[in-house]
CSV table of C-alpha atoms in Angstrom, one decimal:
chain,number,residue,atom,x,y,z
O,1149,MET,CA,-51.3,296.5,-95.4
O,1150,ASP,CA,-50.1,293.7,-93.0
O,1151,LYS,CA,-51.4,295.7,-90.1
O,1152,ILE,CA,-54.8,296.0,-91.7
O,1153,ARG,CA,-54.9,292.3,-92.4
O,1154,ASN,CA,-54.0,291.6,-88.8
O,1155,LYS,CA,-56.8,293.8,-87.6
O,1156,LEU,CA,-59.3,292.0,-89.8
O,1157,GLN,CA,-58.2,288.7,-88.2
O,1158,GLU,CA,-58.6,290.2,-84.7
O,1159,ILE,CA,-62.2,291.3,-85.4
O,1160,GLY,CA,-63.2,287.8,-86.6
O,1161,CYS,CA,-62.2,287.2,-90.3
O,1162,ASP,CA,-60.5,283.8,-90.8
O,1163,GLU,CA,-59.5,284.4,-94.5
O,1164,ILE,CA,-58.5,287.6,-96.3
O,1165,LYS,CA,-58.3,288.1,-100.1
O,1166,LYS,CA,-56.9,291.0,-102.1
O,1167,LYS,CA,-58.6,292.7,-105.0
O,1168,THR,CA,-61.8,290.6,-104.9
O,1169,THR,CA,-65.1,291.2,-106.5
O,1170,ILE,CA,-68.2,290.4,-104.5
O,1171,GLU,CA,-71.9,291.1,-104.9
O,1172,VAL,CA,-73.5,293.7,-102.6
O,1173,GLU,CA,-77.2,294.4,-103.0
O,1174,GLY,CA,-77.2,293.0,-106.5
O,1175,LYS,CA,-74.2,295.0,-107.6
O,1176,GLU,CA,-70.7,293.6,-108.2
O,1177,ILE,CA,-68.1,295.7,-106.3
O,1178,THR,CA,-64.3,295.2,-106.3
O,1179,TYR,CA,-62.7,295.8,-102.9
O,1180,ASP,CA,-59.0,296.2,-102.1
O,1181,LEU,CA,-59.4,293.6,-99.3
O,1182,VAL,CA,-62.2,291.2,-98.5
O,1183,GLY,CA,-62.5,289.4,-95.2
O,1184,LEU,CA,-64.3,286.1,-95.0
O,1185,ILE,CA,-65.8,283.9,-92.3
O,1186,ASN,CA,-66.6,280.3,-93.1
O,1187,LYS,CA,-65.6,281.0,-96.8
O,1188,GLN,CA,-68.3,283.7,-97.1
O,1189,PRO,CA,-67.4,287.3,-97.7
O,1190,VAL,CA,-68.5,289.5,-94.8
O,1191,VAL,CA,-66.3,292.6,-95.0
O,1192,GLY,CA,-65.2,294.6,-98.0
O,1193,ILE,CA,-62.5,297.3,-97.6
O,1194,ASP,CA,-61.6,300.2,-99.9
O,1195,ILE,CA,-58.4,301.9,-99.0
O,1196,THR,CA,-57.4,305.5,-99.8
O,1197,GLU,CA,-54.5,307.5,-98.5
O,1198,ASP,CA,-54.4,311.2,-97.5
O,1199,ASN,CA,-51.4,313.4,-97.0
O,1200,ASN,CA,-51.1,312.6,-93.3
O,1201,ASP,CA,-50.1,309.0,-93.8
O,1202,THR,CA,-53.6,307.9,-92.8
O,1203,LYS,CA,-55.3,305.1,-94.7
O,1204,GLN,CA,-59.1,305.6,-94.8
O,1205,ILE,CA,-61.0,302.4,-94.7
O,1206,GLY,CA,-64.7,301.9,-95.5
O,1207,ILE,CA,-66.1,298.6,-94.2
O,1208,LEU,CA,-69.4,297.0,-95.1
O,1209,SER,CA,-70.8,294.2,-92.9
O,1210,MET,CA,-72.7,291.6,-94.8
O,1211,LEU,CA,-73.4,288.8,-92.3
O,1212,SER,CA,-76.7,287.2,-93.1
O,1213,GLN,CA,-77.9,287.0,-89.5
O,1214,SER,CA,-77.4,290.7,-88.9
O,1215,GLU,CA,-78.9,293.8,-90.2
O,1216,GLN,CA,-76.7,295.6,-92.7
O,1217,ILE,CA,-74.3,297.8,-90.8
O,1218,ASN,CA,-71.7,300.2,-92.2
O,1219,TYR,CA,-68.4,300.6,-90.5
O,1220,TYR,CA,-65.8,303.2,-91.2
O,1221,GLY,CA,-62.3,303.6,-89.9
O,1222,SER,CA,-58.8,305.0,-90.3
O,1223,PHE,CA,-55.4,303.5,-90.0
O,1224,ASN,CA,-52.4,305.8,-89.3
O,1225,THR,CA,-49.3,304.3,-91.0
O,1226,THR,CA,-47.0,306.3,-88.8
O,1227,THR,CA,-48.4,305.5,-85.3
O,1228,GLU,CA,-50.0,302.2,-86.5
O,1229,GLU,CA,-53.2,303.1,-84.7
O,1230,PHE,CA,-56.7,302.1,-85.7
O,1231,ASN,CA,-59.9,304.0,-85.0
O,1232,TRP,CA,-63.2,302.2,-85.9
O,1233,TYR,CA,-66.6,303.9,-86.3
O,1234,GLN,CA,-70.1,302.5,-86.6
O,1235,LEU,CA,-72.6,304.4,-88.6
O,1236,THR,CA,-76.1,303.8,-87.1
O,1237,GLU,CA,-79.1,305.9,-88.3
O,1238,GLY,CA,-76.8,308.7,-89.3
O,1239,ASN,CA,-74.8,308.8,-86.0
O,1240,ILE,CA,-71.2,307.8,-85.8
O,1241,SER,CA,-69.9,306.2,-82.6
O,1242,GLN,CA,-66.3,304.9,-82.0
O,1243,ILE,CA,-66.0,301.2,-81.4
O,1244,GLU,CA,-63.1,298.9,-80.6
O,1245,LYS,CA,-64.2,295.8,-82.5
O,1246,VAL,CA,-66.8,295.0,-85.0
O,1247,PRO,CA,-69.2,293.3,-82.5
O,1248,VAL,CA,-71.1,291.1,-85.0
O,1249,LEU,CA,-67.9,289.6,-86.3
O,1250,GLN,CA,-66.4,289.2,-82.9
O,1251,LYS,CA,-69.5,287.4,-81.6
O,1252,GLU,CA,-69.5,285.1,-84.6
O,1253,GLN,CA,-65.8,284.2,-84.0
O,1254,GLU,CA,-66.4,283.5,-80.3
O,1255,LEU,CA,-69.3,281.1,-81.1
O,1256,ASN,CA,-67.2,279.3,-83.6
O,1257,LEU,CA,-64.3,278.8,-81.1
O,1258,GLU,CA,-66.8,277.3,-78.7
O,1259,GLU,CA,-67.5,274.8,-81.4
O,1260,VAL,CA,-63.7,274.1,-81.6
O,1261,LYS,CA,-63.6,273.6,-77.8
O,1262,LYS,CA,-66.3,271.0,-77.9
O,1263,TRP,CA,-64.6,269.2,-80.7
O,1264,TYR,CA,-61.3,269.1,-78.7
O,1265,GLN,CA,-63.1,267.8,-75.6
O,1266,GLU,CA,-64.7,265.0,-77.7
O,1267,ILE,CA,-61.3,264.0,-79.2
O,1268,PHE,CA,-59.8,263.9,-75.7
O,1269,ARG,CA,-62.8,261.9,-74.4
O,1270,LEU,CA,-62.2,259.3,-77.1
O,1271,PHE,CA,-58.5,259.0,-76.4
O,1272,THR,CA,-59.0,258.7,-72.6
O,1273,ALA,CA,-61.9,256.3,-72.6
O,1274,ASN,CA,-59.6,253.6,-71.2
O,1275,SER,CA,-56.8,255.6,-69.8
O,1276,SER,CA,-56.0,258.8,-67.9
O,1277,LEU,CA,-54.9,262.1,-69.5
O,1278,GLY,CA,-51.2,262.5,-69.7
O,1279,HIS,CA,-48.3,263.7,-71.9
O,1280,ASP,CA,-48.7,260.8,-74.3
O,1281,THR,CA,-52.4,261.6,-74.8
O,1282,ILE,CA,-51.7,265.2,-75.4
O,1283,ILE,CA,-49.2,264.3,-78.1
O,1284,GLU,CA,-51.6,262.0,-79.9
O,1285,VAL,CA,-54.4,264.7,-79.8
O,1286,LEU,CA,-52.0,267.3,-81.2
O,1287,LYS,CA,-51.1,264.9,-84.0
O,1288,VAL,CA,-54.8,264.6,-84.9
O,1289,ILE,CA,-55.2,268.4,-84.8
O,1290,LEU,CA,-52.1,268.9,-87.0
O,1291,VAL,CA,-53.4,266.5,-89.6
O,1292,LYS,CA,-56.9,267.9,-89.5
O,1293,VAL,CA,-55.7,271.5,-89.9
O,1294,GLU,CA,-53.5,270.6,-92.9
O,1295,LEU,CA,-56.2,268.5,-94.5
O,1296,ASP,CA,-58.8,271.3,-94.1
O,1297,ASN,CA,-56.4,273.7,-95.7
O,1298,GLY,CA,-55.9,271.4,-98.7
O,1299,ARG,CA,-52.2,270.9,-98.1
O,1300,LEU,CA,-52.0,267.1,-98.0
O,1301,ASN,CA,-52.4,264.5,-100.7
O,1302,ALA,CA,-55.0,262.6,-98.7
O,1303,LEU,CA,-58.6,263.6,-99.6
O,1304,GLU,CA,-61.2,264.4,-97.0
O,1305,GLU,CA,-64.0,262.5,-98.8
O,1306,ASN,CA,-61.8,259.4,-98.8
O,1307,LEU,CA,-60.3,259.4,-95.4
O,1308,THR,CA,-59.1,256.1,-93.9
O,1309,LEU,CA,-57.0,255.2,-90.9
O,1310,GLU,CA,-54.1,254.4,-93.2
O,1311,ASN,CA,-54.1,257.7,-95.1
O,1312,ILE,CA,-54.4,259.7,-91.9
O,1313,LYS,CA,-51.2,258.0,-90.8
O,1314,SER,CA,-49.6,258.7,-94.3
O,1315,ALA,CA,-50.7,262.3,-94.0
O,1316,TYR,CA,-49.0,262.7,-90.6
O,1317,GLN,CA,-45.8,261.1,-92.0
O,1318,GLU,CA,-46.0,263.4,-95.0
O,1319,ILE,CA,-46.0,266.4,-92.6
O,1320,ILE,CA,-43.1,265.4,-90.4
O,1321,ALA,CA,-41.0,264.3,-93.3
O,1322,THR,CA,-40.6,267.9,-94.4
O,1323,SER,CA,-40.7,269.5,-90.9
O,1324,GLY,CA,-37.1,269.1,-89.9
O,1325,TYR,CA,-38.2,267.7,-86.5
O,1326,ASN,CA,-37.2,264.3,-85.1
O,1327,LEU,CA,-40.7,263.0,-84.2
O,1328,THR,CA,-42.2,259.6,-83.8
O,1329,GLN,CA,-43.6,258.3,-87.0
O,1330,GLU,CA,-46.8,256.7,-85.6
O,1331,VAL,CA,-50.1,258.3,-85.0
O,1332,SER,CA,-52.9,256.6,-83.0
O,1333,VAL,CA,-56.2,257.1,-84.7
O,1334,THR,CA,-59.4,255.0,-84.1
O,1335,ASP,CA,-62.5,254.7,-86.3
O,1336,LYS,CA,-64.3,256.9,-83.7
O,1337,VAL,CA,-61.7,259.6,-83.9
O,1338,LEU,CA,-61.7,259.4,-87.7
O,1339,ALA,CA,-65.5,259.9,-87.7
O,1340,GLU,CA,-65.0,263.2,-85.9
O,1341,PHE,CA,-63.0,264.6,-88.9
O,1342,ALA,CA,-66.2,265.3,-90.8
O,1343,THR,CA,-67.8,267.3,-88.0
O,1344,ILE,CA,-65.8,270.5,-88.2
O,1345,ASN,CA,-63.7,272.5,-90.6
O,1346,LEU,CA,-60.6,273.9,-88.8
O,1347,ALA,CA,-59.5,275.9,-91.9
O,1348,LYS,CA,-61.8,278.7,-91.0
O,1349,PHE,CA,-59.9,279.5,-87.7
O,1350,ARG,CA,-56.7,281.3,-87.0
O,1351,ARG,CA,-54.1,278.8,-85.9
O,1352,GLU,CA,-53.2,280.9,-82.9
O,1353,ASP,CA,-56.8,280.7,-81.8
O,1354,LEU,CA,-57.0,277.0,-82.3
O,1355,LEU,CA,-54.0,276.5,-79.9
O,1356,ALA,CA,-55.3,279.0,-77.4
O,1357,VAL,CA,-58.5,277.0,-77.1
O,1358,PHE,CA,-56.4,273.8,-76.9
O,1359,ASN,CA,-54.2,275.2,-74.1
O,1360,GLN,CA,-57.3,276.1,-72.1
O,1361,VAL,CA,-58.9,272.7,-72.6
O,1362,VAL,CA,-55.8,270.9,-71.4
O,1363,PHE,CA,-55.4,273.3,-68.5
O,1364,ASP,CA,-59.0,272.6,-67.4
O,1365,ALA,CA,-58.8,268.9,-68.0
O,1366,LEU,CA,-55.6,268.3,-66.0
O,1367,GLY,CA,-56.5,270.5,-63.1
O,1368,SER,CA,-54.2,269.9,-60.1
O,1369,LYS,CA,-52.5,267.0,-61.9
O,1370,GLN,CA,-51.0,269.1,-64.6
O,1371,GLY,CA,-47.7,269.7,-62.7
O,1372,PRO,CA,-45.3,272.0,-64.5
O,1373,ILE,CA,-46.2,271.5,-68.1
O,1374,LEU,CA,-48.6,274.4,-68.7
O,1375,THR,CA,-48.6,278.2,-68.5
O,1376,PRO,CA,-52.1,279.6,-68.1
O,1377,GLN,CA,-53.4,281.0,-71.4
O,1378,PRO,CA,-54.0,284.6,-70.0
O,1379,LEU,CA,-50.4,284.8,-69.1
O,1380,VAL,CA,-49.3,283.4,-72.5
O,1381,LYS,CA,-51.4,286.0,-74.2
O,1382,ALA,CA,-50.0,288.8,-71.9
O,1383,LEU,CA,-46.3,288.0,-72.8
O,1384,GLY,CA,-47.1,287.9,-76.5
O,1385,GLU,CA,-48.7,291.3,-76.3
O,1386,ILE,CA,-46.0,292.9,-74.2
O,1387,PHE,CA,-43.1,291.9,-76.4
O,1388,SER,CA,-44.9,292.6,-79.7
O,1389,GLN,CA,-43.5,296.1,-79.2
O,1390,GLN,CA,-39.8,295.2,-78.7
O,1391,GLU,CA,-37.7,296.2,-81.7
O,1392,GLY,CA,-34.6,294.4,-83.1
O,1393,VAL,CA,-35.5,291.0,-81.7
O,1394,GLU,CA,-33.5,288.4,-83.6
O,1395,THR,CA,-33.2,285.6,-81.0
O,1396,ILE,CA,-35.6,284.3,-78.3
O,1397,PHE,CA,-35.0,281.6,-75.7
O,1398,ASP,CA,-36.8,279.7,-72.9
O,1399,GLY,CA,-34.7,277.3,-70.8
O,1400,SER,CA,-37.9,275.8,-69.3
O,1401,ALA,CA,-40.0,275.8,-72.4
O,1402,LYS,CA,-42.6,273.1,-71.3
O,1403,MET,CA,-45.2,273.0,-74.1
O,1404,GLY,CA,-43.5,276.0,-75.8
O,1405,GLN,CA,-46.5,278.3,-75.2
O,1406,LEU,CA,-44.5,281.5,-74.3
O,1407,LEU,CA,-42.1,281.0,-77.2
O,1408,THR,CA,-44.8,280.5,-79.8
O,1409,ALA,CA,-46.8,283.5,-78.5
O,1410,CYS,CA,-43.7,285.7,-78.9
O,1411,LYS,CA,-42.8,284.2,-82.3
O,1412,SER,CA,-46.3,285.0,-83.5
O,1413,LYS,CA,-45.7,288.7,-82.7
O,1414,GLN,CA,-42.0,288.6,-83.7
O,1415,PRO,CA,-42.1,286.4,-86.9
O,1416,GLN,CA,-38.6,287.4,-87.9
O,1417,ALA,CA,-37.0,286.0,-84.7
O,1418,LYS,CA,-35.2,282.7,-84.4
O,1419,VAL,CA,-36.5,280.7,-81.4
O,1420,TRP,CA,-35.0,278.1,-79.1
O,1421,GLY,CA,-36.4,276.2,-76.2
O,1422,MET,CA,-35.1,273.5,-73.8
O,1423,ASN,CA,-36.8,270.8,-71.8
O,1424,ARG,CA,-35.5,267.9,-69.7
O,1425,ASP,CA,-38.6,265.9,-70.6
O,1426,LEU,CA,-38.7,264.3,-74.1
O,1427,THR,CA,-42.5,264.2,-74.3
O,1428,LEU,CA,-42.7,267.9,-73.5
O,1429,THR,CA,-40.2,268.6,-76.3
O,1430,GLU,CA,-42.4,266.6,-78.7
O,1431,ILE,CA,-45.5,268.5,-77.6
O,1432,ALA,CA,-43.7,271.8,-78.2
O,1433,LYS,CA,-42.6,270.7,-81.7
O,1434,LEU,CA,-46.1,269.7,-82.6
O,1435,ARG,CA,-47.5,273.0,-81.5
O,1436,SER,CA,-44.9,274.8,-83.6
O,1437,LEU,CA,-45.9,272.7,-86.6
O,1438,ILE,CA,-49.6,273.6,-86.2
O,1439,LEU,CA,-48.6,277.3,-86.0
O,1440,GLU,CA,-46.2,276.9,-89.1
O,1441,GLN,CA,-43.3,278.1,-87.0
O,1442,ASP,CA,-39.7,276.8,-87.3
O,1443,ASN,CA,-38.8,276.9,-83.6
O,1444,GLN,CA,-36.0,274.7,-82.3
O,1445,PHE,CA,-36.5,272.6,-79.2
O,1446,LEU,CA,-33.7,270.8,-77.5
O,1447,GLU,CA,-33.8,268.1,-74.8
O,1448,GLY,CA,-31.7,268.7,-71.7
O,1449,SER,CA,-31.4,270.8,-68.6
O,1450,SER,CA,-30.7,274.5,-69.5
O,1451,LEU,CA,-29.2,274.9,-66.0
O,1452,GLU,CA,-26.2,272.8,-67.3
O,1453,LEU,CA,-25.4,275.6,-69.8
O,1454,GLU,CA,-23.3,277.4,-67.2
O,1455,ARG,CA,-20.8,274.5,-67.3
O,1456,GLU,CA,-21.3,273.1,-70.7
O,1457,LYS,CA,-22.5,275.0,-73.8
O,1458,ILE,CA,-24.5,273.4,-76.6
O,1459,ASP,CA,-23.4,273.9,-80.2
O,1460,GLN,CA,-27.0,274.3,-81.5
O,1461,LEU,CA,-27.6,277.3,-79.2
O,1462,PRO,CA,-26.5,280.9,-79.7
O,1463,THR,CA,-24.3,282.2,-76.9
O,1464,GLU,CA,-26.6,285.2,-76.4
O,1465,PHE,CA,-30.3,286.1,-76.8
O,1466,ASP,CA,-32.2,289.3,-77.3
O,1467,LEU,CA,-35.3,288.1,-75.4
O,1468,ILE,CA,-35.8,285.4,-72.8
O,1469,VAL,CA,-39.3,284.5,-71.6
O,1470,SER,CA,-39.8,281.8,-69.0
O,1471,ASN,CA,-42.1,280.2,-66.5
O,1472,PRO,CA,-39.5,278.0,-64.8
O,1473,GLU,CA,-40.0,275.5,-62.0
O,1474,PHE,CA,-39.5,277.3,-58.7
O,1475,SER,CA,-39.1,276.7,-54.9
O,1476,LYS,CA,-37.3,273.4,-55.8
O,1477,PRO,CA,-34.0,273.0,-53.9
O,1478,ILE,CA,-31.0,272.2,-56.1
O,1479,LYS,CA,-29.0,269.3,-54.7
O,1480,ASP,CA,-26.2,269.2,-57.2
O,1481,LYS,CA,-23.4,271.0,-55.3
O,1482,GLU,CA,-21.0,270.9,-58.2
O,1483,LEU,CA,-23.7,272.6,-60.5
O,1484,ILE,CA,-24.3,275.3,-57.9
O,1485,LYS,CA,-20.6,276.2,-57.9
O,1486,GLU,CA,-21.0,277.3,-61.5
O,1487,TYR,CA,-23.4,280.1,-60.4
O,1488,GLN,CA,-22.9,283.4,-58.7
O,1489,ILE,CA,-25.1,282.5,-55.7
O,1490,THR,CA,-24.1,283.8,-52.3
O,1491,ASP,CA,-25.7,281.0,-50.2
O,1492,LYS,CA,-24.6,277.9,-52.1
O,1493,SER,CA,-26.0,275.6,-49.4
O,1494,ARG,CA,-29.6,276.5,-50.0
O,1495,ALA,CA,-29.9,277.4,-53.7
O,1496,LYS,CA,-33.3,277.1,-55.3
O,1497,ALA,CA,-34.2,276.6,-59.0
O,1498,GLU,CA,-35.5,280.1,-59.6
O,1499,GLU,CA,-32.2,281.6,-58.4
O,1500,LEU,CA,-30.2,279.6,-60.8
O,1501,TYR,CA,-32.5,280.4,-63.7
O,1502,ILE,CA,-32.2,284.2,-63.0
O,1503,ASN,CA,-28.4,283.9,-62.9
O,1504,LEU,CA,-28.4,281.8,-66.2
O,1505,TYR,CA,-30.8,284.0,-68.1
O,1506,LEU,CA,-29.0,287.3,-67.2
O,1507,ASP,CA,-25.8,285.7,-68.4
O,1508,LEU,CA,-27.3,284.6,-71.7
O,1509,LEU,CA,-28.9,288.0,-72.5
O,1510,THR,CA,-27.3,290.4,-74.9
O,1511,ALA,CA,-26.5,293.8,-73.4
O,1512,GLY,CA,-29.8,295.6,-73.5
O,1513,GLY,CA,-31.8,292.4,-73.9
O,1514,TYR,CA,-35.0,291.6,-72.0
O,1515,LEU,CA,-35.9,288.9,-69.6
O,1516,ALA,CA,-39.6,288.2,-68.6
O,1517,ILE,CA,-39.8,285.6,-65.9
O,1518,ILE,CA,-42.5,284.3,-63.6
O,1519,LEU,CA,-41.2,284.2,-60.1
O,1520,PRO,CA,-42.6,283.2,-56.6
O,1521,ASP,CA,-43.2,286.4,-54.6
O,1522,GLY,CA,-40.7,285.2,-52.0
O,1523,VAL,CA,-37.9,286.2,-54.4
O,1524,LEU,CA,-39.1,289.8,-54.2
O,1525,THR,CA,-39.9,290.0,-50.5
O,1526,ASN,CA,-38.1,287.4,-48.4
O,1527,ASN,CA,-35.0,288.4,-46.4
O,1528,ARG,CA,-33.3,285.1,-47.5
O,1529,ALA,CA,-33.6,286.2,-51.1
O,1530,GLN,CA,-31.8,289.5,-50.5
O,1531,ASN,CA,-28.7,288.2,-52.3
O,1532,ILE,CA,-30.6,287.3,-55.5
O,1533,ARG,CA,-32.3,290.7,-55.5
O,1534,GLU,CA,-28.9,292.4,-55.2
O,1535,PHE,CA,-27.6,290.2,-58.1
O,1536,ILE,CA,-30.6,291.2,-60.2
O,1537,LEU,CA,-30.0,294.9,-59.6
O,1538,ASP,CA,-26.3,294.6,-60.2
O,1539,LYS,CA,-26.8,292.9,-63.7
O,1540,SER,CA,-30.0,294.5,-64.9
O,1541,VAL,CA,-32.5,297.3,-64.5
O,1542,LEU,CA,-36.0,296.4,-63.2
O,1543,LYS,CA,-38.6,297.5,-65.8
O,1544,ALA,CA,-41.9,296.0,-64.5
O,1545,VAL,CA,-43.4,293.9,-61.8
O,1546,ILE,CA,-46.9,292.6,-62.2
O,1547,SER,CA,-48.3,290.7,-59.2
O,1548,LEU,CA,-50.4,288.0,-60.9
O,1549,PRO,CA,-53.9,287.2,-59.9
O,1550,GLU,CA,-54.0,284.8,-57.0
O,1551,THR,CA,-56.0,282.2,-58.9
O,1552,ILE,CA,-54.2,282.3,-62.2
O,1553,PHE,CA,-52.3,279.0,-61.6
O,1554,ARG,CA,-55.1,277.2,-59.7
O,1555,PRO,CA,-55.7,274.4,-59.3
O,1556,ALA,CA,-52.1,273.5,-60.2
O,1557,THR,CA,-50.7,275.6,-57.4
O,1558,SER,CA,-51.8,278.4,-55.0
O,1559,VAL,CA,-48.3,279.9,-54.7
O,1560,ARG,CA,-48.4,283.7,-55.2
O,1561,THR,CA,-46.4,284.8,-58.3
O,1562,SER,CA,-45.3,287.8,-60.2
O,1563,LEU,CA,-44.3,288.6,-63.8
O,1564,VAL,CA,-40.9,290.3,-63.5
O,1565,ILE,CA,-39.4,292.1,-66.6
O,1566,LEU,CA,-35.7,293.0,-66.6
O,1567,LYS,CA,-33.4,294.7,-69.0
O,1568,LYS,CA,-29.8,293.7,-68.9
O,1569,LYS,CA,-27.5,296.6,-68.2
O,1570,GLU,CA,-25.4,297.9,-71.1
O,1571,THR,CA,-23.0,299.6,-68.7
O,1572,LEU,CA,-22.5,299.0,-64.9
O,1573,ALA,CA,-23.3,302.6,-64.2
O,1574,GLN,CA,-26.7,302.5,-65.8
O,1575,GLU,CA,-29.3,303.9,-63.4
O,1576,GLN,CA,-32.5,302.3,-62.3
O,1577,PRO,CA,-35.4,304.0,-64.1
O,1578,GLU,CA,-39.1,304.2,-63.0
O,1579,VAL,CA,-40.6,300.8,-62.5
O,1580,PHE,CA,-44.1,299.9,-63.8
O,1581,MET,CA,-46.0,298.1,-61.0
O,1582,ALA,CA,-49.5,296.7,-60.9
O,1583,THR,CA,-51.6,294.2,-59.0
O,1584,PRO,CA,-54.5,292.9,-61.2
O,1585,GLU,CA,-57.1,291.0,-59.2
O,1586,ASP,CA,-58.3,288.7,-62.1
O,1587,ASN,CA,-57.6,287.8,-65.7
O,1588,GLN,CA,-59.7,290.6,-67.1
O,1589,ALA,CA,-57.8,293.1,-65.0
O,1590,LEU,CA,-54.5,291.5,-66.2
O,1591,GLU,CA,-55.5,292.3,-69.8
O,1592,GLU,CA,-56.1,295.9,-68.9
O,1593,VAL,CA,-52.8,296.1,-67.0
O,1594,VAL,CA,-50.9,294.7,-70.0
O,1595,ALA,CA,-52.6,297.3,-72.2
O,1596,ASP,CA,-51.5,300.0,-69.8
O,1597,LEU,CA,-47.9,298.6,-69.8
O,1598,VAL,CA,-47.7,298.7,-73.6
O,1599,GLU,CA,-49.1,302.3,-73.7
O,1600,TRP,CA,-46.8,303.4,-70.8
O,1601,GLY,CA,-43.9,303.9,-73.1
O,1602,GLY,CA,-41.2,303.3,-70.4
O,1603,LEU,CA,-40.6,299.6,-71.1
O,1604,PHE,CA,-38.6,299.8,-74.3
């Protein structure tokens, strides 16, 4: 049933109810599941099971702006595969998504984007966009989402600056996070609360739009705080298939995007992230609260873990995902001595991160890391390549689109996926390799990788 609910969310439904009676063409019909958009029922589902572990689903589209369309589909409980069919004038054709619902969701998310842009405009009227502004906007989004979902004592029809602040304090009091108590809200920001209802959107979609708005707004000034949204989505999709994931880590978590994406696909896992920057740690915590995730974020340099462990962290992880800083020379000679680097006179950050992450992985655990292409091709990096192949097997290399990090950087990068060896004699298997030219092609490559069957 959870897979069916997830599919309804993917095709546009922002709320799903069980055993609900709705009116269809003047008749009251009770459906096993009803999907809603903007509080209005748009999809009714009846579920029956046959002897082949297949759930048969009948779907009726009821969007007022569209002609009545019937959709039918099947869900195989063994393979967890969907097939959707559209019945048009007696002909059945297979479809990937219900197009009317998908179009509606995309239009609504454009509305969210404009709302975010206006909130940012109000906060930056007399200042530039930086970490502190991002924190304050996230606080506003957090309060707005919780208010719209009816989870706070403050009432929407009686909003004041004071009860917005009280609402925020109410949230963080039960969060378990050490966050600043204050929230900066002006009368103009408060007025924007009445212009949109965020309860009708999936929280993952709300933050995906937020990530893109921030990426576009910061441009070349963003520095190392953001991972492009197409890459975030890709990592979440890839590791949704990994089994037995109990612990996930990112030693260069930034805004926590990669961790929250994986947590959304692996909800049973415990998640830890580290940042040297306190403001980035606060951003990551606020994003986790919006997503209703209990991720743990610690302040400090993860590269110090080779010489001093932290009690709050496990000693091993099943999955590590990271987009660390790279091409940055490490000047701390004493720190470099803790690492198995052949050329200790010219160590770069990415070399130490690879060493650290492979040490922290459980046997058979996975590392997905974004690396500059020089690590894979330069003669000077031969030692780190030998270290990688000694400690792990190479599972996949995806050369990322040239423009994916622009305008932040034009450095060519690749997504490298490694599996830590369970025995030293473990042989190198076939490697999945691809070179997508743009973000759309990256989506297709990720789908191919998931279907490939050789990753896990």
